Short mmCIF file of C-alpha atoms in Angstrom, two decimals:
data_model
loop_
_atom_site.label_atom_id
_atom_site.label_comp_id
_atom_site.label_asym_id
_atom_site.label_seq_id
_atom_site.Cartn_x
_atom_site.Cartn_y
_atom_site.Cartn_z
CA UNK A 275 16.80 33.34 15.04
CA UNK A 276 13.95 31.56 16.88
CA UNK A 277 13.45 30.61 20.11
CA UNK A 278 15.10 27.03 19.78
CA UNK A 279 18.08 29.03 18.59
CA UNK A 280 18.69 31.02 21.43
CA UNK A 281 18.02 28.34 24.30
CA UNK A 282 21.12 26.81 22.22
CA UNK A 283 23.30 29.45 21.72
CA UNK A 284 22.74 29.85 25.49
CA UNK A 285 23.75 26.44 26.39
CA UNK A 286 27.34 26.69 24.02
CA UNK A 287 27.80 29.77 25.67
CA UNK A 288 27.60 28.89 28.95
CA UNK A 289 29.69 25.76 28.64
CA UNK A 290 32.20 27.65 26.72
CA UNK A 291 32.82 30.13 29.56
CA UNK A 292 33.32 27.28 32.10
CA UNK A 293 36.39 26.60 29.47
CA UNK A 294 37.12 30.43 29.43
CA UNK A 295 36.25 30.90 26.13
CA UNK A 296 34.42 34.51 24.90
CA UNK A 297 30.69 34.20 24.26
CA UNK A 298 29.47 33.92 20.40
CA UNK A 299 27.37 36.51 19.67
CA UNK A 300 23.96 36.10 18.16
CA UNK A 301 25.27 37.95 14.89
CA UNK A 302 28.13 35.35 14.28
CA UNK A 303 25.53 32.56 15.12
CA UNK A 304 23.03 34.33 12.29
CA UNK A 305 25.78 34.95 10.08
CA UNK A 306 27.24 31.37 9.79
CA UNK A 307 23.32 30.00 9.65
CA UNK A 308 22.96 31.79 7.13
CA UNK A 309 25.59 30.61 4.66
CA UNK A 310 24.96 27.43 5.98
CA UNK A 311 21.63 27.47 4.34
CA UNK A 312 22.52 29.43 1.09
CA UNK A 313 26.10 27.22 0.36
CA UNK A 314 23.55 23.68 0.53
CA UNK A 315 21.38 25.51 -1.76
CA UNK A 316 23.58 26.07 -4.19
CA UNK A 317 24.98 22.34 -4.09
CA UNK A 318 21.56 21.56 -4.24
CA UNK A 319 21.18 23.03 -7.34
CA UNK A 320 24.57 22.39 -9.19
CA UNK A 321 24.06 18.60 -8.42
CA UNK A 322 21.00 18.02 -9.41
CA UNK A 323 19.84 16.48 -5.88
CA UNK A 324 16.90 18.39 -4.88
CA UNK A 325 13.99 15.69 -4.22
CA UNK A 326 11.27 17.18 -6.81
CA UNK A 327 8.58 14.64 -6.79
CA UNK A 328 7.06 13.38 -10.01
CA UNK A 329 3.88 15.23 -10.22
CA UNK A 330 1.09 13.14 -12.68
CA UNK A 331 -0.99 15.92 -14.55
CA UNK A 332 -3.45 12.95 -14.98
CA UNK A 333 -3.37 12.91 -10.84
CA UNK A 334 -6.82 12.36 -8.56
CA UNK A 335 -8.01 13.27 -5.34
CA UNK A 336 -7.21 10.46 -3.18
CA UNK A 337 -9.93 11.44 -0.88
CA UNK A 338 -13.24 11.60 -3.38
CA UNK A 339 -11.03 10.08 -6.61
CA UNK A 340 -11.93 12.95 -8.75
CA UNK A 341 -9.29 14.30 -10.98
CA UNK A 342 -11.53 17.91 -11.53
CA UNK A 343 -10.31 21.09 -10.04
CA UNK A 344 -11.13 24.89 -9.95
CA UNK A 345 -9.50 27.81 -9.66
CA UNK A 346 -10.66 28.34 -5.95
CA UNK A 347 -9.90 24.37 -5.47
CA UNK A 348 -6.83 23.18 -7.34
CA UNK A 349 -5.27 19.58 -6.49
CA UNK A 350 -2.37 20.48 -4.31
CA UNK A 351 1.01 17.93 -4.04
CA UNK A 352 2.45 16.82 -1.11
CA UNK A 353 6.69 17.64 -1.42
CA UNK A 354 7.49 14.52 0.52
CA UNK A 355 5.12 12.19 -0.05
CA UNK A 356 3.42 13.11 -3.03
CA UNK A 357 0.21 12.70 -2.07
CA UNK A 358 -2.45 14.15 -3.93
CA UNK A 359 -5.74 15.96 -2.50
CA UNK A 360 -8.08 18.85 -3.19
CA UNK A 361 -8.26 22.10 -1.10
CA UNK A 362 -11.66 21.48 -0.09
CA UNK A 363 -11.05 17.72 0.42
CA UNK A 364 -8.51 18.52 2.32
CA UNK A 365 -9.20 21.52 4.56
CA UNK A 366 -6.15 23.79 2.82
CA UNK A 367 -8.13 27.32 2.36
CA UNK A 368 -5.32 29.05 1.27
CA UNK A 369 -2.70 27.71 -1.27
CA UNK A 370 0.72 27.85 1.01
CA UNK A 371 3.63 29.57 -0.34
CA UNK A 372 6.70 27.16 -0.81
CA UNK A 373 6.85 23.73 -0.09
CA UNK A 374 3.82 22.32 1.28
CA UNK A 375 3.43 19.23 3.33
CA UNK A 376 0.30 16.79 4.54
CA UNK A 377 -0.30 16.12 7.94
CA UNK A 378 1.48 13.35 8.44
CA UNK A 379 4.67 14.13 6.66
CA UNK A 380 4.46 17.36 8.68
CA UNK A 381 4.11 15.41 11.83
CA UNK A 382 5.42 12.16 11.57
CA UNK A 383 7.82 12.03 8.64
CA UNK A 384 9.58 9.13 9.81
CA UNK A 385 7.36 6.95 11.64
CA UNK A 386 5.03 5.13 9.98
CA UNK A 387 0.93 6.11 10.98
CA UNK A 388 -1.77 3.45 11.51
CA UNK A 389 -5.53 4.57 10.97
CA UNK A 390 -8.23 3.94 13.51
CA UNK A 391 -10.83 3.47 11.71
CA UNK A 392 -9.06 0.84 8.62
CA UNK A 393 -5.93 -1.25 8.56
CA UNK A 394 -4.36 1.13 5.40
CA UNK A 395 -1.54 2.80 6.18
CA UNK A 396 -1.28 5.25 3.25
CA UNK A 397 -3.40 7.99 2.12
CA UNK A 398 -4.63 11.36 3.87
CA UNK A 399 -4.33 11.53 7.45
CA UNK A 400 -5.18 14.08 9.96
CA UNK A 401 -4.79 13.66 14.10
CA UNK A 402 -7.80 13.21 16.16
CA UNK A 403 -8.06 14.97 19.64
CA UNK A 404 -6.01 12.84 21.13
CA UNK A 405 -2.88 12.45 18.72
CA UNK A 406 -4.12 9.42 16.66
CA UNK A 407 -3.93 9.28 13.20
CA UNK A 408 -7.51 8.76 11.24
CA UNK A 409 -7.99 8.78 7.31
CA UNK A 410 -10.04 12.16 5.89
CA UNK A 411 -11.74 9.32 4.06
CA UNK A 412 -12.82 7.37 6.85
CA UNK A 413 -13.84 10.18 9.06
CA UNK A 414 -16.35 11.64 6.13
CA UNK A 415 -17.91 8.12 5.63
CA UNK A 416 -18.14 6.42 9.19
CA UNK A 417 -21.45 8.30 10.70
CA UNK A 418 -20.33 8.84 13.90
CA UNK A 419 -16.97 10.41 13.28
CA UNK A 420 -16.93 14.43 12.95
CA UNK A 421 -14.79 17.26 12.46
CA UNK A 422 -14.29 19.79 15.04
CA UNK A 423 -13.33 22.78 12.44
CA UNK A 424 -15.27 21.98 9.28
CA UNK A 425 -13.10 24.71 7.45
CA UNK A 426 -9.70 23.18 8.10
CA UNK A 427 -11.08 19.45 8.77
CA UNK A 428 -8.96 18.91 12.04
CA UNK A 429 -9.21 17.73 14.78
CA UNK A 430 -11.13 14.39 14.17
CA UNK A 431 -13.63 14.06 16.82
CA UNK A 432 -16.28 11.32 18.31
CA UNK A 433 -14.35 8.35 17.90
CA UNK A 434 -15.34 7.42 21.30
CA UNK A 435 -18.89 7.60 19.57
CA UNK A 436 -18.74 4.59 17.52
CA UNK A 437 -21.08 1.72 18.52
CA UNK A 438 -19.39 -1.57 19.58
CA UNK A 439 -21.33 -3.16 17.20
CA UNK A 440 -19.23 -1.35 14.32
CA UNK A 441 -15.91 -2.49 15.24
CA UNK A 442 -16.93 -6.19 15.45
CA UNK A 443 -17.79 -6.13 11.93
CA UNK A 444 -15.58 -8.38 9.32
CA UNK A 445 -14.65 -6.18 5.80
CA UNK A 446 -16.04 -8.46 2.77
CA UNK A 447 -13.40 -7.08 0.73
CA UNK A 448 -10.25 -7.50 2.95
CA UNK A 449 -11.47 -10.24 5.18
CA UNK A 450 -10.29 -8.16 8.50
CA UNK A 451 -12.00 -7.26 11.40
CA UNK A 452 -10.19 -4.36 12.00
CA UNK A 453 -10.87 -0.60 12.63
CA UNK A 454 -14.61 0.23 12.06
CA UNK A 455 -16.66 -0.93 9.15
CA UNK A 456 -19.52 0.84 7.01
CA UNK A 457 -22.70 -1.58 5.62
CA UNK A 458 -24.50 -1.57 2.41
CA UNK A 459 -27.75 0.67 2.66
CA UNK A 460 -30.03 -1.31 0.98
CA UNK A 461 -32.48 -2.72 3.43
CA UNK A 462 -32.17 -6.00 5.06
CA UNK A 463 -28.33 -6.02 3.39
CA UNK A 464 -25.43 -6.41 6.27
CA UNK A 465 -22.72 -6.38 4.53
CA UNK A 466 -20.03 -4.71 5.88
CA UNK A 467 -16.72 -3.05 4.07
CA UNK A 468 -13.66 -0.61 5.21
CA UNK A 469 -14.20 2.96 3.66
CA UNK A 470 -10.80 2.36 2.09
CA UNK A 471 -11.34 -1.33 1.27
CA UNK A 472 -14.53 -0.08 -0.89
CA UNK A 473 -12.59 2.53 -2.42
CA UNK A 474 -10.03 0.79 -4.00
CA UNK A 475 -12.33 -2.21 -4.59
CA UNK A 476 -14.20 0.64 -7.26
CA UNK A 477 -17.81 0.37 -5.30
CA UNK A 478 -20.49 2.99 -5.83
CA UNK A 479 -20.13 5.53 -3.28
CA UNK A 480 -21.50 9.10 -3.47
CA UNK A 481 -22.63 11.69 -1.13
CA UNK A 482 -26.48 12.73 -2.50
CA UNK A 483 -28.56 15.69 -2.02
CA UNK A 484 -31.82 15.29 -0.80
CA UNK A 485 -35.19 17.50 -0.13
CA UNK A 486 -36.14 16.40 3.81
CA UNK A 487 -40.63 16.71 4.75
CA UNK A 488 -39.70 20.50 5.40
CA UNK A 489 -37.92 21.39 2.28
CA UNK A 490 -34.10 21.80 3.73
CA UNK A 491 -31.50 19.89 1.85
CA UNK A 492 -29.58 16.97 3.44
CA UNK A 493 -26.32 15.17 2.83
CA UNK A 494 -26.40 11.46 2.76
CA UNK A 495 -24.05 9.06 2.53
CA UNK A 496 -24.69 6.26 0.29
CA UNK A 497 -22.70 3.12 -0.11
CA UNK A 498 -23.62 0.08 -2.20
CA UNK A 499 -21.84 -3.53 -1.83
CA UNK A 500 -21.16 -5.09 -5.49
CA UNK A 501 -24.57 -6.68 -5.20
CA UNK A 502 -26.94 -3.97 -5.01
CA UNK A 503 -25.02 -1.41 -7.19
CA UNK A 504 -27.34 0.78 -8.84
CA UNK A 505 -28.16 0.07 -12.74
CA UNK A 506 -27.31 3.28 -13.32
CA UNK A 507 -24.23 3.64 -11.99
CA UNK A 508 -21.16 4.91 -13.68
CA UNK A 509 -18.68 2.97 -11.63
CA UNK A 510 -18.12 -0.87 -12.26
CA UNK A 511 -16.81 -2.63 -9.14
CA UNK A 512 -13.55 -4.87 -9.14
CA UNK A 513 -15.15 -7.54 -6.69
CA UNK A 514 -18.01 -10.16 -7.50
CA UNK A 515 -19.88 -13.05 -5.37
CA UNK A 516 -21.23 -15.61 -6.64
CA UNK A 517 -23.18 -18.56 -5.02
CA UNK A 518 -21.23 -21.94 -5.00
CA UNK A 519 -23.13 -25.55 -4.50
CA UNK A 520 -21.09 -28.16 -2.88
CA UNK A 521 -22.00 -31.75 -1.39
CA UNK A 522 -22.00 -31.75 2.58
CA UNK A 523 -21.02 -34.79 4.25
CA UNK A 524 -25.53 -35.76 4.82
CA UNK A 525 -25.57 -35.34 1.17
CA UNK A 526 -27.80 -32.57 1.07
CA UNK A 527 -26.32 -29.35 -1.09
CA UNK A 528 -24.55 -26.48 0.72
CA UNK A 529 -24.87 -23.20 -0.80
CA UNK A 530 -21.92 -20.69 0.02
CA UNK A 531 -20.80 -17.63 -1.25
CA UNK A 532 -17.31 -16.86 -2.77
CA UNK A 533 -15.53 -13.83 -3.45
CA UNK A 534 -14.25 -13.34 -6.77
CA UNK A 535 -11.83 -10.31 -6.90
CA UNK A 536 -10.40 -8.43 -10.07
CA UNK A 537 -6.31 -9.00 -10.37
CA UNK A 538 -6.18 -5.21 -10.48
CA UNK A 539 -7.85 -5.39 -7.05
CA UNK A 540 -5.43 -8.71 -6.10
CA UNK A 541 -2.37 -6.04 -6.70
CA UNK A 542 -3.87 -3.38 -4.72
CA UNK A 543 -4.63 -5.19 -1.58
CA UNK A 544 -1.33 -7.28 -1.89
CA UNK A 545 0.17 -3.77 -2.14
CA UNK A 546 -1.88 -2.06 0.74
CA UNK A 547 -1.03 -4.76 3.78
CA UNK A 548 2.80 -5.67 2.54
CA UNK A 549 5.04 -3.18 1.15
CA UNK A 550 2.63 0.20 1.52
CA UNK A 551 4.25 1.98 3.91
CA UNK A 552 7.32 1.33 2.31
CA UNK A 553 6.80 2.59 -1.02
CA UNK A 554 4.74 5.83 0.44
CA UNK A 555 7.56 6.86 2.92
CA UNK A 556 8.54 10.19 3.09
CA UNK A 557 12.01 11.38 1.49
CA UNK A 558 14.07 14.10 3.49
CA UNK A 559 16.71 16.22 1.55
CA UNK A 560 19.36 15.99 3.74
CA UNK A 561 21.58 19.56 3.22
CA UNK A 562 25.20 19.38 2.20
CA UNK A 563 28.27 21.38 1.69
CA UNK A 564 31.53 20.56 0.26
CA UNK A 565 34.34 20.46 2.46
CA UNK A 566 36.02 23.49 0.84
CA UNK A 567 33.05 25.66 1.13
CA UNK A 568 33.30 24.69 5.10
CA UNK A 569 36.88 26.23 5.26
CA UNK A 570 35.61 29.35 3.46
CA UNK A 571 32.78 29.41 6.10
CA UNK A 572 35.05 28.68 9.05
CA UNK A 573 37.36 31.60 7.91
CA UNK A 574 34.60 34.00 7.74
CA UNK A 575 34.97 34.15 12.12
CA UNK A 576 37.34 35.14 14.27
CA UNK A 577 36.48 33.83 17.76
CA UNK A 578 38.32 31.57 20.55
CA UNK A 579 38.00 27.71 19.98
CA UNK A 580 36.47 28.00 16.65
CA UNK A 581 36.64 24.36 15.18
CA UNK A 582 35.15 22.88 17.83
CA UNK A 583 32.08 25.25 18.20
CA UNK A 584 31.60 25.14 14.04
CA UNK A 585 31.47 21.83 14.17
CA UNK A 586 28.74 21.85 16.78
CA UNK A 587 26.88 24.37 15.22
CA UNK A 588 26.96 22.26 12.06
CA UNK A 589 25.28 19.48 13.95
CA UNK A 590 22.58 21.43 15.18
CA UNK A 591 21.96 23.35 11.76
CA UNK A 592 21.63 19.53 10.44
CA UNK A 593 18.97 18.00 12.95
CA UNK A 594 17.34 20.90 12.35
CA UNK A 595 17.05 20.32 8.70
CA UNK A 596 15.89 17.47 9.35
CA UNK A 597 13.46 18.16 12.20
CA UNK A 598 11.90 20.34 9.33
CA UNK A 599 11.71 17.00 6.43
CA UNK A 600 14.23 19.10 4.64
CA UNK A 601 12.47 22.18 4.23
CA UNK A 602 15.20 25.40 4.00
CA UNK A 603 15.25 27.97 7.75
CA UNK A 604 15.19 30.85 4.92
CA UNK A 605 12.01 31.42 3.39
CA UNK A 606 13.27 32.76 0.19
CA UNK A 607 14.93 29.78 -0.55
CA UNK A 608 11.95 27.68 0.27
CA UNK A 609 9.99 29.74 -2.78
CA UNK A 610 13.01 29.83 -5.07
CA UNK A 611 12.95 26.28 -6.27
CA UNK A 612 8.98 26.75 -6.91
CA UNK A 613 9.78 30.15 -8.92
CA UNK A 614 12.69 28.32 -11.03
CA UNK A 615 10.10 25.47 -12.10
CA UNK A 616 7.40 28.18 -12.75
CA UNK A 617 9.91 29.74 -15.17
CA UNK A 618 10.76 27.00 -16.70
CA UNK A 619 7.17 26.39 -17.42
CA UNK A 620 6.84 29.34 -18.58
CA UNK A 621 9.67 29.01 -20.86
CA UNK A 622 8.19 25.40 -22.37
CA UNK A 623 4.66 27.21 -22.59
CA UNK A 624 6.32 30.11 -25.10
CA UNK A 625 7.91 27.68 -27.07
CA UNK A 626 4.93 25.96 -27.72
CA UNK A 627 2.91 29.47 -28.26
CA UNK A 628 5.52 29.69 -30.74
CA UNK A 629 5.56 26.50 -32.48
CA UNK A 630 1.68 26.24 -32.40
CA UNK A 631 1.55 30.20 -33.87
CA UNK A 632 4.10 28.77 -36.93
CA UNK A 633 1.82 26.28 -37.70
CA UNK A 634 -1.15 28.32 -37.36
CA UNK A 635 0.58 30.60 -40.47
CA UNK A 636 1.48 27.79 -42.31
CA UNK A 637 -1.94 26.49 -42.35
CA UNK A 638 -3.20 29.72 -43.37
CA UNK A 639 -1.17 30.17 -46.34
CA UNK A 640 -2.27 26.31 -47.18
CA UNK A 641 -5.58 27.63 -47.00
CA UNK A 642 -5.08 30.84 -49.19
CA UNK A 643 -2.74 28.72 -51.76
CA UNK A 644 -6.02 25.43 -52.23
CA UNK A 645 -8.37 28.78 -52.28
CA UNK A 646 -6.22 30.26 -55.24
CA UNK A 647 -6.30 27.17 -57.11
CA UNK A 648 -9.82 26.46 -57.22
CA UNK A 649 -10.28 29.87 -58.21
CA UNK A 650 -8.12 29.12 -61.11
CA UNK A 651 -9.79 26.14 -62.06
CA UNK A 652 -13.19 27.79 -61.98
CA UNK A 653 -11.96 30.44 -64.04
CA UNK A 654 -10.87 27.87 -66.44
CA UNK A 655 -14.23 25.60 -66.64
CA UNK A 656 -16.32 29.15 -67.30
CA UNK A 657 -13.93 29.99 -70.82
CA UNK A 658 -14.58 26.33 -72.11
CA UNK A 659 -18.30 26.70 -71.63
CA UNK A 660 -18.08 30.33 -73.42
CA UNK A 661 -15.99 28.67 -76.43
CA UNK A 662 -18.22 25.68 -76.44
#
């Protein structure tokens, strides 16, 4: 029991006794919680209706789009959402046991979150100091934005920093003047993109490494619009402009410049200001129990005026569940589903040490059996050259 369970159990006690009923104790309370939690789980698994998100093994980092991991920095799933990010990326130190959950599904799993600093509304979020809701993205590429614990990358700091200038600016890519905006560093080049906008839209965008005049090594930022993208870059943006002639109404030719986007780019920012939020909302596993396993449970207890407090204890034991996005009150059911998918990987992973150690003996004697015959047939060549 925690301390939202007591200030409960308090309240049905008291207003029990003003019907002179007995007071429940805490062990009937714990009791019934807890085969509350174990009879859903067992539904849960005889039905088949545990949410288990898809996980791609071909999956990126939706913060630096990198699809390489470590040991010490694996890519790490979001239960609701599915959302995936590296440790590091991410500010997870520690792999959690059980479920784990981002930020905003942890915090907001049923409202949708608006960035700051871009008009997306899905990717990696963490709260700034005062409860807003800011991309990881965003905050590593605008230059004013920081992190008040680099180890854990939360809160997001300084947005109060950012110049007026940079929220005035229009995104090239989304046509929006929204949020703040980032510009091209090549000199005398002002154009201006969302951190987001130029991710999807595939621009070059790294974070370099350079010596400073006193030998220390700096980080950098460096964006490129689709114009100045290096030669040697190894990304190929999804946007182009061009320069368009047309006849103004003097006569004299009017040069303008049109954007020319990529249909995979079309789909993505069709997708990012329509039906985004939709598609990325959060799924709660809402607990159930048969209505027989209920009468079991409600026989387990003998106390006065028992229907009426099971059925508010059931309540609470739901909103609960889903105060928590679905997430089991005993920890050892939390970790069990994990453990039964790590066995059956296991299990898939032997059959194929199997299969693969079968087929290693089968080549081998295909080895041995071509080896035997050439053998054969050099044995054969060297008596017709002694009887010849």
């Amino acid at each position: 029991m925690d301390e939202e369970d007591y200030a409960w159990l308090d309240i049905m006690n008291e207003r029990r006794q003003e019907h002179a009923h007995s007071k429940v104790p805490c062990e009937i309370f714990e009791q019934l919680m807890d085969r509350f939690e174990k009879e859903s789980y067992f539904e849960s698994q005889t039905s088949g209706s545990v949410y288990d998100p898809l996980i791609d093994e071909d999956a990126v980092c939706c913060i630096c789009n990198d699809g390489e991991c470590s040991n010490s920095n694996v890519i790490l799933f979001c239960d609701m959402c599915n959302l995936a990010v590296h440790q590091d990326c991410y500010g997870v130190p520690f792999i959690p046991e059980g479920q784990w959950l981002c930020r905003r599904c942890l915090n907001s799993p049923s409202k949708p979150v608006d960035c700051v600093l871009c008009p997306s509304k899905a990717g990696a979020f963490k709260q700034t100091e005062c409860n807003r809701w800011v991309h990881v993205l965003c905050a590593l590429w605008v230059p004013e934005v920081h992190f008040s614990n680099p180890v854990f990358l939360e809160p997001i700091d300084s947005i109060n920093e950012i110049p007026a200038a940079r929220w005035k600016l229009t995104c090239y890519i989304c046509r929006r003047r929204e949020g703040a905006c980032i510009q091209c560093v090549r000199t005398n080049c002002y154009t201006a993109f969302h951190v987001t906008c130029a991710q999807q839209a595939g621009l070059h965008m790294k974070i370099e490494t350079y010596q400073d005049d006193h030998g220390n090594s700096t980080v950098k930022n460096v964006a490129y619009c689709d114009i100045h993208t290096p030669a040697d870059s190894d990304v190929t943006p999804l946007i182009r402009r061009v320069n368009d002639e047309s006849d103004a109404e003097d006569g004299k030719k009017v040069r303008r410049k049109s954007i020319l986007l990529d249909k995979k780019l079309q789909q993505k920012l069709k997708k990012k200001f329509s039906s985004e939020a939709g598609a990325n909302a959060p799924v709660v596993n809402i607990p159930y129990i048969k209505q027989d396993k209920m009468d079991e449970i409600l026989n387990l207890v003998e106390i006065d005026d028992k229907e009426e407090f099971f059925e508010r204890l059931k309540a609470y034991w739901t909103l609960k569940r889903q105060a928590r996005n679905g997430v089991a009150l005993l920890r050892r059911l939390q970790v069990s589903h994990t453990r039964a998918s790590m066995a059956d990987d296991e299990a898939v992973d032997k059959d194929q040490l199997v299969k693969c150690q079968r087929l290693r003996h089968d080549l081998e004697r295909a080895r041995l059996l071509v080896e035997l015959i050439r053998k054969k047939k050099k044995k054969k060549k060297k008596k017709k050259r002694k009887r010849g």
